[in-house]
């Protein structure tokens, strides 16, 4: 069998699906369907259950460290607990971990995390005054909640951070 990096996209997705099935078993989730979303920066799957849906991320190796992923998950927890911003909430494993290390038979090990699914919709029409007001409120809450937060484990340059502008 070809190494993962040399396998076709479809072969990689099949291997990642096996890894995803094994990862979900480490969470308190039963009676689910697994729907492939994409294989890019992360491999992502929607975990569909009768009560709650989830987003499973199999994090790409070498992109972000475990510490960086955990920092992101803690940030989302903080936003969820301190603001009205509708963000995905991290979901802990059976061992109360936000990140697990999943090993695969034919796939290099990956850090995995699960978030509660956040439903939404894409607006195809023009944004009206009410939409823009809501965006402004959410942006203000995000700004207030994050201005003093220090990013320790992500490698962002000042140039990139200074180019982010909220309208």
PDB file of C-alpha atoms in Angstrom:
ATOM      1  CA  UNK A   1       0.000   0.000   0.000  1.00  0.00           C
ATOM      2  CA  UNK A   2       1.264   3.462  -0.885  1.00  0.00           C
ATOM      3  CA  UNK A   3       2.339   5.842   1.881  1.00  0.00           C
ATOM      4  CA  UNK A   4      -0.410   8.323   2.810  1.00  0.00           C
ATOM      5  CA  UNK A   5       1.368  11.270   1.167  1.00  0.00           C
ATOM      6  CA  UNK A   6       1.583   9.377  -2.142  1.00  0.00           C
ATOM      7  CA  UNK A   7      -1.970   8.009  -2.113  1.00  0.00           C
ATOM      8  CA  UNK A   8      -4.672   9.534  -4.288  1.00  0.00           C
ATOM      9  CA  UNK A   9      -7.049  12.082  -2.778  1.00  0.00           C
ATOM     10  CA  UNK A  10      -9.847   9.481  -2.648  1.00  0.00           C
ATOM     11  CA  UNK A  11      -7.559   6.907  -1.005  1.00  0.00           C
ATOM     12  CA  UNK A  12      -6.515   9.510   1.578  1.00  0.00           C
ATOM     13  CA  UNK A  13     -10.163  10.337   2.319  1.00  0.00           C
ATOM     14  CA  UNK A  14     -10.952   6.632   2.817  1.00  0.00           C
ATOM     15  CA  UNK A  15      -8.085   6.290   5.282  1.00  0.00           C
ATOM     16  CA  UNK A  16      -9.110   9.472   7.081  1.00  0.00           C
ATOM     17  CA  UNK A  17     -12.686   8.164   7.367  1.00  0.00           C
ATOM     18  CA  UNK A  18     -11.359   5.092   9.190  1.00  0.00           C
ATOM     19  CA  UNK A  19      -9.396   7.381  11.473  1.00  0.00           C
ATOM     20  CA  UNK A  20     -12.500   9.527  12.037  1.00  0.00           C
ATOM     21  CA  UNK A  21     -14.592   6.484  13.002  1.00  0.00           C
ATOM     22  CA  UNK A  22     -11.965   5.479  15.537  1.00  0.00           C
ATOM     23  CA  UNK A  23     -11.696   9.045  16.897  1.00  0.00           C
ATOM     24  CA  UNK A  24     -15.463   9.393  17.417  1.00  0.00           C
ATOM     25  CA  UNK A  25     -15.428   6.227  19.532  1.00  0.00           C
ATOM     26  CA  UNK A  26     -13.356   8.130  22.109  1.00  0.00           C
ATOM     27  CA  UNK A  27     -16.158  10.661  22.658  1.00  0.00           C
ATOM     28  CA  UNK A  28     -19.491  10.197  24.423  1.00  0.00           C
ATOM     29  CA  UNK A  29     -21.318   9.972  21.088  1.00  0.00           C
ATOM     30  CA  UNK A  30     -23.550   7.079  20.088  1.00  0.00           C
ATOM     31  CA  UNK A  31     -25.795   6.246  17.143  1.00  0.00           C
ATOM     32  CA  UNK A  32     -24.201   8.581  14.642  1.00  0.00           C
ATOM     33  CA  UNK A  33     -23.678   8.978  10.931  1.00  0.00           C
ATOM     34  CA  UNK A  34     -20.417  10.372   9.619  1.00  0.00           C
ATOM     35  CA  UNK A  35     -20.518  12.738   6.644  1.00  0.00           C
ATOM     36  CA  UNK A  36     -17.283  13.763   4.934  1.00  0.00           C
ATOM     37  CA  UNK A  37     -16.960  17.539   4.471  1.00  0.00           C
ATOM     38  CA  UNK A  38     -13.444  18.213   3.180  1.00  0.00           C
ATOM     39  CA  UNK A  39      -9.789  17.222   3.227  1.00  0.00           C
ATOM     40  CA  UNK A  40      -7.563  20.283   3.193  1.00  0.00           C
ATOM     41  CA  UNK A  41      -6.022  22.189   6.078  1.00  0.00           C
ATOM     42  CA  UNK A  42      -7.917  19.756   8.294  1.00  0.00           C
ATOM     43  CA  UNK A  43      -9.915  16.716   7.335  1.00  0.00           C
ATOM     44  CA  UNK A  44     -13.429  17.497   8.525  1.00  0.00           C
ATOM     45  CA  UNK A  45     -16.491  15.352   9.070  1.00  0.00           C
ATOM     46  CA  UNK A  46     -19.993  16.132  10.272  1.00  0.00           C
ATOM     47  CA  UNK A  47     -21.033  13.754  13.037  1.00  0.00           C
ATOM     48  CA  UNK A  48     -24.817  13.510  12.887  1.00  0.00           C
ATOM     49  CA  UNK A  49     -26.789  12.232  15.887  1.00  0.00           C
ATOM     50  CA  UNK A  50     -30.497  12.358  16.757  1.00  0.00           C
ATOM     51  CA  UNK A  51     -29.910  15.038  19.424  1.00  0.00           C
ATOM     52  CA  UNK A  52     -26.833  17.053  18.459  1.00  0.00           C
ATOM     53  CA  UNK A  53     -24.544  17.328  15.466  1.00  0.00           C
ATOM     54  CA  UNK A  54     -20.790  17.850  15.726  1.00  0.00           C
ATOM     55  CA  UNK A  55     -17.806  18.857  13.638  1.00  0.00           C
ATOM     56  CA  UNK A  56     -14.858  16.454  13.822  1.00  0.00           C
ATOM     57  CA  UNK A  57     -11.510  17.921  12.795  1.00  0.00           C
ATOM     58  CA  UNK A  58      -8.510  15.717  12.062  1.00  0.00           C
ATOM     59  CA  UNK A  59      -5.826  18.391  12.222  1.00  0.00           C
ATOM     60  CA  UNK A  60      -3.153  18.351   9.542  1.00  0.00           C
ATOM     61  CA  UNK A  61       0.279  17.406  10.848  1.00  0.00           C
ATOM     62  CA  UNK A  62       2.852  20.170  11.017  1.00  0.00           C
ATOM     63  CA  UNK A  63       0.359  23.005  10.594  1.00  0.00           C
ATOM     64  CA  UNK A  64      -0.488  23.872  14.200  1.00  0.00           C
ATOM     65  CA  UNK A  65       0.915  22.369  17.360  1.00  0.00           C
ATOM     66  CA  UNK A  66      -1.226  20.722  20.018  1.00  0.00           C
ATOM     67  CA  UNK A  67      -0.724  23.865  22.155  1.00  0.00           C
ATOM     68  CA  UNK A  68      -1.959  26.105  19.323  1.00  0.00           C
ATOM     69  CA  UNK A  69      -5.056  23.953  18.762  1.00  0.00           C
ATOM     70  CA  UNK A  70      -5.786  23.931  22.497  1.00  0.00           C
ATOM     71  CA  UNK A  71      -5.366  27.716  22.608  1.00  0.00           C
ATOM     72  CA  UNK A  72      -7.966  28.034  19.839  1.00  0.00           C
ATOM     73  CA  UNK A  73     -10.405  25.699  21.625  1.00  0.00           C
ATOM     74  CA  UNK A  74     -10.007  27.558  24.932  1.00  0.00           C
ATOM     75  CA  UNK A  75     -10.632  30.841  23.076  1.00  0.00           C
ATOM     76  CA  UNK A  76     -13.865  29.425  21.631  1.00  0.00           C
ATOM     77  CA  UNK A  77     -14.916  28.244  25.111  1.00  0.00           C
ATOM     78  CA  UNK A  78     -14.243  31.713  26.467  1.00  0.00           C
ATOM     79  CA  UNK A  79     -16.236  33.407  23.698  1.00  0.00           C
ATOM     80  CA  UNK A  80     -19.110  30.998  24.259  1.00  0.00           C
ATOM     81  CA  UNK A  81     -19.139  31.635  28.021  1.00  0.00           C
ATOM     82  CA  UNK A  82     -18.634  35.411  28.032  1.00  0.00           C
ATOM     83  CA  UNK A  83     -20.426  36.713  24.925  1.00  0.00           C
ATOM     84  CA  UNK A  84     -23.573  36.219  22.882  1.00  0.00           C
ATOM     85  CA  UNK A  85     -21.497  35.389  19.812  1.00  0.00           C
ATOM     86  CA  UNK A  86     -22.768  32.103  18.336  1.00  0.00           C
ATOM     87  CA  UNK A  87     -19.547  30.096  18.113  1.00  0.00           C
ATOM     88  CA  UNK A  88     -18.867  26.393  17.956  1.00  0.00           C
ATOM     89  CA  UNK A  89     -18.257  24.981  21.411  1.00  0.00           C
ATOM     90  CA  UNK A  90     -15.473  22.462  21.977  1.00  0.00           C
ATOM     91  CA  UNK A  91     -16.677  19.025  23.043  1.00  0.00           C
ATOM     92  CA  UNK A  92     -14.600  16.896  25.427  1.00  0.00           C
ATOM     93  CA  UNK A  93     -13.713  13.232  24.969  1.00  0.00           C
ATOM     94  CA  UNK A  94     -14.707  10.471  27.381  1.00  0.00           C
ATOM     95  CA  UNK A  95     -11.435  11.233  29.209  1.00  0.00           C
ATOM     96  CA  UNK A  96     -12.406  14.939  29.412  1.00  0.00           C
ATOM     97  CA  UNK A  97      -9.809  15.995  26.828  1.00  0.00           C
ATOM     98  CA  UNK A  98     -10.440  18.662  24.192  1.00  0.00           C
ATOM     99  CA  UNK A  99      -7.764  17.164  21.930  1.00  0.00           C
ATOM    100  CA  UNK A 100      -6.978  13.517  21.375  1.00  0.00           C
ATOM    101  CA  UNK A 101      -4.125  11.997  19.435  1.00  0.00           C
ATOM    102  CA  UNK A 102      -5.557   9.497  16.970  1.00  0.00           C
ATOM    103  CA  UNK A 103      -3.349   6.832  15.457  1.00  0.00           C
ATOM    104  CA  UNK A 104      -4.104   5.257  12.103  1.00  0.00           C
ATOM    105  CA  UNK A 105      -2.992   2.007  10.525  1.00  0.00           C
ATOM    106  CA  UNK A 106      -2.191   3.515   7.147  1.00  0.00           C
ATOM    107  CA  UNK A 107      -2.399   7.191   8.142  1.00  0.00           C
ATOM    108  CA  UNK A 108       0.049   9.277  10.175  1.00  0.00           C
ATOM    109  CA  UNK A 109      -1.267  10.121  13.654  1.00  0.00           C
ATOM    110  CA  UNK A 110      -3.228  13.361  13.951  1.00  0.00           C
ATOM    111  CA  UNK A 111      -4.571  15.570  16.683  1.00  0.00           C
ATOM    112  CA  UNK A 112      -8.361  15.463  16.679  1.00  0.00           C
ATOM    113  CA  UNK A 113     -10.990  17.752  18.146  1.00  0.00           C
ATOM    114  CA  UNK A 114     -14.755  17.864  18.106  1.00  0.00           C
ATOM    115  CA  UNK A 115     -16.923  20.976  18.219  1.00  0.00           C
ATOM    116  CA  UNK A 116     -20.675  21.212  18.655  1.00  0.00           C
ATOM    117  CA  UNK A 117     -22.182  21.956  15.263  1.00  0.00           C
ATOM    118  CA  UNK A 118     -23.166  25.575  14.708  1.00  0.00           C
ATOM    119  CA  UNK A 119     -25.898  25.865  12.102  1.00  0.00           C
ATOM    120  CA  UNK A 120     -25.969  28.821   9.796  1.00  0.00           C
ATOM    121  CA  UNK A 121     -26.840  29.896   6.326  1.00  0.00           C
ATOM    122  CA  UNK A 122     -25.196  31.807   3.534  1.00  0.00           C
ATOM    123  CA  UNK A 123     -27.001  34.969   2.554  1.00  0.00           C
ATOM    124  CA  UNK A 124     -27.327  35.297  -1.186  1.00  0.00           C
ATOM    125  CA  UNK A 125     -29.208  38.584  -1.091  1.00  0.00           C
ATOM    126  CA  UNK A 126     -27.829  41.980  -0.234  1.00  0.00           C
ATOM    127  CA  UNK A 127     -27.311  42.726   3.413  1.00  0.00           C
ATOM    128  CA  UNK A 128     -29.836  45.137   4.827  1.00  0.00           C
ATOM    129  CA  UNK A 129     -29.536  47.640   7.696  1.00  0.00           C
ATOM    130  CA  UNK A 130     -30.630  45.038  10.268  1.00  0.00           C
ATOM    131  CA  UNK A 131     -27.941  42.601   9.043  1.00  0.00           C
ATOM    132  CA  UNK A 132     -25.258  45.296   9.181  1.00  0.00           C
ATOM    133  CA  UNK A 133     -26.345  46.311  12.688  1.00  0.00           C
ATOM    134  CA  UNK A 134     -26.069  42.680  13.842  1.00  0.00           C
ATOM    135  CA  UNK A 135     -22.616  42.373  12.264  1.00  0.00           C
ATOM    136  CA  UNK A 136     -21.564  45.560  14.063  1.00  0.00           C
ATOM    137  CA  UNK A 137     -22.832  44.259  17.415  1.00  0.00           C
ATOM    138  CA  UNK A 138     -21.039  40.935  16.987  1.00  0.00           C
ATOM    139  CA  UNK A 139     -17.831  42.661  15.897  1.00  0.00           C
ATOM    140  CA  UNK A 140     -17.915  44.910  18.963  1.00  0.00           C
ATOM    141  CA  UNK A 141     -18.421  41.905  21.258  1.00  0.00           C
ATOM    142  CA  UNK A 142     -15.573  40.067  19.564  1.00  0.00           C
ATOM    143  CA  UNK A 143     -13.288  43.075  19.848  1.00  0.00           C
ATOM    144  CA  UNK A 144     -14.122  43.571  23.531  1.00  0.00           C
ATOM    145  CA  UNK A 145     -13.635  39.871  24.313  1.00  0.00           C
ATOM    146  CA  UNK A 146     -10.293  39.524  22.542  1.00  0.00           C
ATOM    147  CA  UNK A 147      -8.346  42.785  22.738  1.00  0.00           C
ATOM    148  CA  UNK A 148      -6.417  41.734  25.841  1.00  0.00           C
ATOM    149  CA  UNK A 149      -6.066  38.085  24.867  1.00  0.00           C
ATOM    150  CA  UNK A 150      -2.483  37.073  24.142  1.00  0.00           C
ATOM    151  CA  UNK A 151      -1.753  34.659  21.317  1.00  0.00           C
ATOM    152  CA  UNK A 152       1.154  32.491  22.415  1.00  0.00           C
ATOM    153  CA  UNK A 153       1.148  29.434  20.203  1.00  0.00           C
ATOM    154  CA  UNK A 154       0.229  30.701  16.738  1.00  0.00           C
ATOM    155  CA  UNK A 155       2.853  32.149  14.448  1.00  0.00           C
ATOM    156  CA  UNK A 156       1.138  35.292  13.171  1.00  0.00           C
ATOM    157  CA  UNK A 157       3.232  38.135  11.907  1.00  0.00           C
ATOM    158  CA  UNK A 158       2.356  41.710  12.870  1.00  0.00           C
ATOM    159  CA  UNK A 159       1.930  42.487   9.181  1.00  0.00           C
ATOM    160  CA  UNK A 160      -0.876  39.935   8.859  1.00  0.00           C
ATOM    161  CA  UNK A 161      -2.522  40.932  12.145  1.00  0.00           C
ATOM    162  CA  UNK A 162      -2.396  44.619  11.221  1.00  0.00           C
ATOM    163  CA  UNK A 163      -4.048  43.911   7.870  1.00  0.00           C
ATOM    164  CA  UNK A 164      -7.194  42.494   9.504  1.00  0.00           C
ATOM    165  CA  UNK A 165      -9.878  45.161   9.404  1.00  0.00           C
ATOM    166  CA  UNK A 166     -13.490  44.742  10.501  1.00  0.00           C
ATOM    167  CA  UNK A 167     -16.114  46.658   8.549  1.00  0.00           C
TER     168      UNK A 167
END
